[in-house]
XYZ file of C-alpha atoms in Angstrom:
382
model
C 115.468 110.288 125.714
C 117.591 109.521 122.650
C 120.656 110.853 124.431
C 119.914 108.515 127.328
C 119.562 105.532 124.980
C 122.985 106.265 123.517
C 124.586 106.940 126.901
C 122.819 105.779 130.067
C 124.985 108.116 132.130
C 123.355 111.093 130.417
C 120.372 111.189 132.759
C 117.577 113.677 132.063
C 117.026 116.454 134.549
C 113.592 117.732 135.374
C 112.071 119.873 138.071
C 109.792 117.929 140.363
C 107.556 120.378 142.234
C 105.037 120.651 139.385
C 105.183 116.896 138.713
C 104.919 115.251 142.118
C 102.295 115.700 144.796
C 102.181 114.955 148.513
C 99.399 112.455 147.828
C 101.915 110.317 145.897
C 103.208 109.268 149.325
C 101.750 105.805 150.037
C 101.437 106.478 153.787
C 99.439 109.665 153.256
C 97.328 108.118 150.492
C 96.502 105.122 152.686
C 95.522 107.304 155.650
C 93.375 109.570 153.468
C 91.615 106.610 151.856
C 90.813 105.155 155.285
C 89.406 108.508 156.406
C 87.265 108.958 153.299
C 86.033 105.376 153.490
C 84.904 105.949 157.081
C 82.847 108.942 155.947
C 80.342 106.849 154.035
C 79.515 105.922 150.463
C 79.565 109.503 149.196
C 82.280 111.968 150.159
C 83.317 115.428 149.010
C 86.568 117.326 148.652
C 85.722 119.399 151.723
C 86.082 116.217 153.820
C 89.718 116.117 152.729
C 90.212 119.807 153.526
C 88.787 119.266 157.026
C 91.063 116.247 157.512
C 94.148 118.294 156.614
C 93.180 121.067 159.048
C 93.270 118.783 162.099
C 96.506 119.541 164.040
C 97.141 115.865 164.829
C 96.973 114.970 161.137
C 99.242 117.857 160.195
C 101.850 116.638 162.684
C 101.482 113.038 161.472
C 101.967 113.846 157.786
C 104.291 116.841 158.103
C 101.810 119.469 156.890
C 102.619 123.074 157.676
C 99.033 124.041 156.953
C 95.838 122.564 155.574
C 95.254 122.059 151.860
C 92.968 124.139 149.671
C 89.710 122.944 148.154
C 91.315 122.882 144.684
C 94.166 120.703 145.947
C 91.637 118.420 147.637
C 89.751 118.008 144.356
C 92.987 117.078 142.569
C 93.825 114.560 145.301
C 90.372 112.980 145.001
C 90.995 112.301 141.318
C 94.469 110.883 142.010
C 92.978 108.539 144.621
C 90.500 107.128 142.108
C 87.359 108.966 143.185
C 85.086 110.471 140.571
C 82.297 113.015 140.734
C 78.910 111.445 141.359
C 76.761 114.524 140.756
C 77.019 118.308 140.330
C 76.751 118.820 144.105
C 80.434 118.005 144.487
C 80.033 114.516 145.924
C 82.582 111.854 145.021
C 82.390 108.082 145.047
C 84.810 105.233 144.399
C 84.001 101.649 143.470
C 84.550 100.129 146.909
C 80.899 99.220 147.436
C 79.888 98.580 143.822
C 77.666 95.534 143.503
C 80.173 93.501 141.492
C 83.052 94.436 143.813
C 81.097 93.484 146.939
C 79.969 90.227 145.309
C 83.557 89.266 144.518
C 84.788 90.261 147.980
C 82.102 88.348 149.877
C 81.602 85.321 147.612
C 85.010 84.726 146.030
C 87.842 86.400 147.918
C 86.704 85.853 151.513
C 85.788 82.136 151.106
C 89.179 81.520 149.481
C 90.966 83.397 152.253
C 89.021 81.586 154.996
C 89.972 78.265 153.394
C 93.704 78.993 153.767
C 93.649 81.174 156.896
C 94.002 78.391 159.525
C 97.361 77.433 157.995
C 98.702 81.005 157.759
C 101.081 82.473 160.315
C 100.084 85.318 162.611
C 101.699 86.995 165.580
C 100.577 87.959 169.058
C 99.169 91.429 169.492
C 101.080 92.102 172.729
C 104.409 90.836 171.325
C 104.870 90.880 167.568
C 107.991 88.702 167.875
C 106.010 85.687 169.095
C 103.926 83.580 166.731
C 100.346 83.049 167.832
C 99.200 79.446 167.753
C 95.463 78.986 167.338
C 94.481 75.800 169.146
C 90.770 76.240 168.382
C 91.170 75.381 164.703
C 92.383 72.116 163.294
C 95.099 73.426 160.998
C 96.123 70.362 159.043
C 98.328 70.152 156.004
C 101.267 72.222 154.849
C 101.873 75.751 156.066
C 100.393 78.345 153.694
C 102.621 81.315 152.822
C 100.839 84.240 151.173
C 102.916 86.221 148.685
C 101.366 89.634 148.169
C 102.234 91.479 144.979
C 102.242 95.171 144.266
C 104.362 97.673 142.362
C 105.742 101.087 143.183
C 107.898 103.665 141.438
C 110.800 105.386 143.175
C 111.700 108.784 141.731
C 114.949 110.581 142.342
C 112.672 113.560 143.025
C 111.414 111.828 146.164
C 114.700 112.810 147.814
C 115.588 116.263 149.065
C 116.979 117.713 145.810
C 114.587 117.915 142.863
C 116.891 116.862 139.997
C 116.265 113.271 139.026
C 115.850 110.272 136.780
C 112.763 108.482 135.586
C 112.532 105.119 133.834
C 111.670 104.971 130.132
C 110.158 102.247 127.899
C 112.545 99.814 126.242
C 113.498 101.323 122.882
C 115.254 100.159 119.741
C 118.264 101.723 118.009
C 115.965 104.221 116.287
C 114.796 105.546 119.649
C 111.230 104.258 119.223
C 109.612 101.977 121.839
C 109.822 98.298 120.976
C 106.415 96.765 120.300
C 105.191 93.242 119.794
C 101.836 91.602 119.065
C 100.678 88.903 121.466
C 97.852 86.788 119.988
C 94.976 85.570 122.115
C 94.783 81.888 122.951
C 92.261 79.635 121.206
C 88.753 79.384 122.541
C 86.554 76.335 122.274
C 83.390 75.356 120.451
C 80.251 73.977 122.148
C 81.399 70.422 121.333
C 84.733 71.034 123.077
C 86.860 71.438 119.924
C 89.476 74.188 119.834
C 88.455 77.392 118.057
C 91.079 79.769 116.703
C 90.124 83.425 116.981
C 92.170 84.274 113.871
C 91.757 83.327 110.214
C 94.025 80.382 109.275
C 96.893 80.284 106.790
C 95.653 80.209 103.200
C 92.674 82.446 103.981
C 92.403 85.830 102.261
C 92.647 87.424 105.706
C 95.165 85.013 107.219
C 96.212 86.146 110.692
C 93.393 88.676 111.051
C 91.044 88.548 114.034
C 87.771 86.904 112.979
C 85.512 89.323 114.788
C 82.378 88.695 116.868
C 80.110 87.774 113.967
C 82.315 85.001 112.570
C 83.180 83.581 115.996
C 79.521 83.370 117.021
C 78.474 81.790 113.704
C 81.131 79.103 114.183
C 79.671 78.481 117.663
C 76.307 77.685 116.065
C 74.538 81.028 116.336
C 73.509 81.197 112.684
C 71.090 84.102 113.226
C 73.919 86.352 114.456
C 74.053 88.321 111.139
C 70.585 89.655 112.007
C 71.783 91.125 115.319
C 73.260 94.551 115.862
C 76.884 94.689 116.969
C 76.077 96.274 120.332
C 73.338 98.098 122.201
C 73.435 101.870 122.428
C 76.166 103.128 124.787
C 76.965 99.474 125.640
C 73.845 99.372 127.820
C 72.051 96.070 127.232
C 68.515 95.519 128.590
C 69.858 93.312 131.362
C 66.693 91.190 131.430
C 68.502 87.882 130.886
C 68.077 87.818 127.125
C 71.229 86.707 125.322
C 70.178 87.819 121.876
C 69.919 91.598 122.139
C 73.282 92.142 120.408
C 76.465 90.373 119.374
C 78.408 91.884 122.239
C 76.015 90.520 124.895
C 75.960 87.114 123.237
C 79.758 87.007 123.007
C 80.278 87.952 126.651
C 77.854 85.233 127.776
C 79.936 82.479 126.141
C 82.026 80.126 128.327
C 85.140 81.368 126.506
C 84.675 84.711 128.236
C 82.818 83.814 131.427
C 84.993 80.950 132.686
C 88.389 81.805 131.257
C 91.511 81.488 133.405
C 94.211 84.139 133.105
C 97.717 83.254 131.942
C 99.001 84.152 135.423
C 96.590 81.729 137.105
C 97.356 78.932 134.663
C 101.116 79.363 135.043
C 100.996 79.503 138.843
C 98.725 76.473 139.136
C 101.070 74.520 136.868
C 103.773 75.079 139.502
C 101.501 74.221 142.429
C 100.559 77.763 143.519
C 97.067 79.213 143.889
C 96.255 82.779 142.886
C 93.740 84.952 144.748
C 93.067 88.405 143.327
C 92.406 91.108 145.893
C 89.064 92.906 145.421
C 89.251 96.090 143.379
C 89.476 99.357 145.361
C 90.658 97.426 148.452
C 94.294 98.507 148.748
C 93.986 98.266 152.553
C 94.077 94.470 152.174
C 97.632 94.595 150.798
C 100.177 95.438 153.490
C 102.872 96.005 150.850
C 101.364 99.480 150.423
C 102.632 100.299 153.921
C 106.005 98.726 153.130
C 106.324 101.015 150.109
C 105.541 104.024 152.272
C 108.147 103.026 154.858
C 110.784 102.363 152.176
C 110.122 105.726 150.532
C 110.567 107.449 153.885
C 114.020 105.900 154.039
C 114.643 106.842 150.395
C 113.887 110.503 151.043
C 116.631 110.582 153.651
C 119.264 109.506 151.097
C 121.551 111.981 149.356
C 120.262 113.023 145.948
C 122.141 111.850 142.872
C 121.831 111.810 139.087
C 123.798 108.559 138.802
C 121.791 105.492 137.850
C 124.059 103.284 139.965
C 123.593 105.510 143.024
C 119.831 105.660 142.533
C 119.632 101.885 142.241
C 121.677 101.458 145.429
C 119.473 103.946 147.278
C 116.329 102.036 146.274
C 117.779 98.649 147.285
C 119.035 100.009 150.619
C 115.643 101.606 151.311
C 113.776 98.374 150.568
C 116.180 96.393 152.751
C 115.468 98.847 155.568
C 111.951 97.434 155.908
C 112.638 94.937 158.699
C 110.757 91.674 159.120
C 109.227 92.866 162.393
C 107.943 95.965 160.599
C 106.299 93.790 157.935
C 104.699 91.617 160.624
C 103.309 94.734 162.273
C 101.972 96.018 158.946
C 100.264 92.668 158.288
C 97.915 93.238 161.241
C 95.989 95.989 159.448
C 94.768 93.904 156.472
C 93.934 91.089 158.889
C 91.596 93.438 160.755
C 89.896 94.548 157.541
C 89.413 90.957 156.392
C 87.965 90.025 159.774
C 85.597 93.015 159.564
C 84.325 91.957 156.139
C 83.890 88.398 157.393
C 81.663 89.734 160.172
C 79.461 91.421 157.560
C 80.688 95.013 157.862
C 80.707 97.181 154.756
C 83.558 99.525 153.844
C 82.376 102.420 156.025
C 81.768 100.220 159.060
C 85.077 98.399 158.589
C 87.060 101.664 158.477
C 85.328 102.832 161.652
C 86.019 99.534 163.426
C 89.708 99.510 162.436
C 90.188 102.936 164.021
C 88.377 101.896 167.189
C 90.249 98.596 167.608
C 93.666 99.695 166.377
C 96.244 96.937 166.887
C 93.820 94.003 167.133
C 93.983 91.038 164.753
C 90.243 90.394 165.007
C 87.224 92.437 166.006
C 84.736 91.530 168.767
C 81.585 89.683 167.769
C 79.429 92.602 168.988
C 81.088 95.070 166.619
C 77.897 95.613 164.588
C 75.969 96.599 167.719
C 78.756 98.963 168.757
C 78.657 100.617 165.354
C 74.872 101.021 165.508
C 75.168 102.518 168.996
C 77.861 104.941 167.844
C 75.985 105.910 164.667
C 72.217 105.522 165.155
C 70.719 105.687 161.666
C 67.775 107.711 160.546
C 65.849 106.771 157.413
C 67.708 109.337 155.331
C 71.130 108.406 156.752
C 70.699 104.706 156.078
C 70.985 105.331 152.352
C 74.544 106.570 152.717
C 75.946 103.582 154.603
C-alpha cells in the first residue's frame, strides 16, 4: 500500500479466487434473495442447495453444477441471514416488527403521496409512457433519484490480477482521520444544549455523557439510576426511568432528530425517503449494477488504473435507458404488493406469478390462499 501511495502506477496484485464469490454478483444475489423470501419467514441452507440444483437456474446463472451445503451456508451469511436456532434455520430482518412498521406506516404512505406524479411505462411497450387518467396528478412531475453503491474489482474480469481501492492516506502511509462533533441538542424549554463541555471547563471539548446531559434536561434524580439495563434489555413496559440509556433514547433529541442528509436535501427543495431495511428489491439500481458488471466482465483485464476506470465508465454507460425502465417495473410490483397488504413471502410469490406487470390484481390475496392453503402449524411461518 505504501508503494501505491508513492506511485499510483504500482498497483498491487492479488489472486481473486479465494477472495471473491459467485454470490458477489448482484444478479445472482437478487435472484437468490427473491427465492429465499418466497420460502417463508424461516429458511435453511438446504433451500439454497436445492435452488442451485435446478437445471433452469444453473443455465440462468452459469452454474456447471449445484453448490455444496457448506457453500450455501457461507452464502447465507453474505446475504445477511443469521442462524435462528440450532436446527439450521436462518432468518433475515425483512419481517421484523420495526421494519414492517416503517414499511407500512412511513415508506408506503410517502411513496403513495408522490406516486401519481411519477412516470411509468406501458407493460406491452416499454418505450411508451403510460398516462393514468384515473388519478388527478396535479403539480410538478416527481423524479425519484435512487441511491446505491457498488464496488467494481479488476478481479471481476476474466484474468484474476487486479486493483482494489484503499483509504485516503497521508504522507506517512496511515489513513487520514478526523473527528466530526455531534450537533447541539435542545433543552425542554427550547434552548440549545451543547453535548460537549465548553471552553474554560476542566474537560473542555469532552463529551458530557448521559448523566450530565440528562441532569441539564431537568432529570435531577438521574445519578440514582444505573447506566443501562443488563444486556441492553429494558423492561419495555413504558417506564422511562429504568436506566439512563432508556431515558436518553426517549428524549426528543433522539426520537425526532433529522439526519444531516435530510436537512441538506430539504434546504435545496428535495425530499428524502429511506427505503426499508432488508428491502433491496425496492431499489432497481441493484439490477443496473448487475447488468453493468456483466459488461465489465467482458472487458480485457488490466492492471492500469486508467484502463480500469475507463472499463467501469464504459460498463455503466452500457446500461441503456430502456433497460433501466424495464428494471424499474420490478420494484413497482413489490411496492404494489405491499400496498395490497402482502407480506414478504406473499409478495415474492406474487412477483413470480405476475412477472412483467406494474400492479397486481385485487384478488391476489385469494389467489395466494388458494395456492397455499394454510394449516394451523403452517400459518406461523408466513
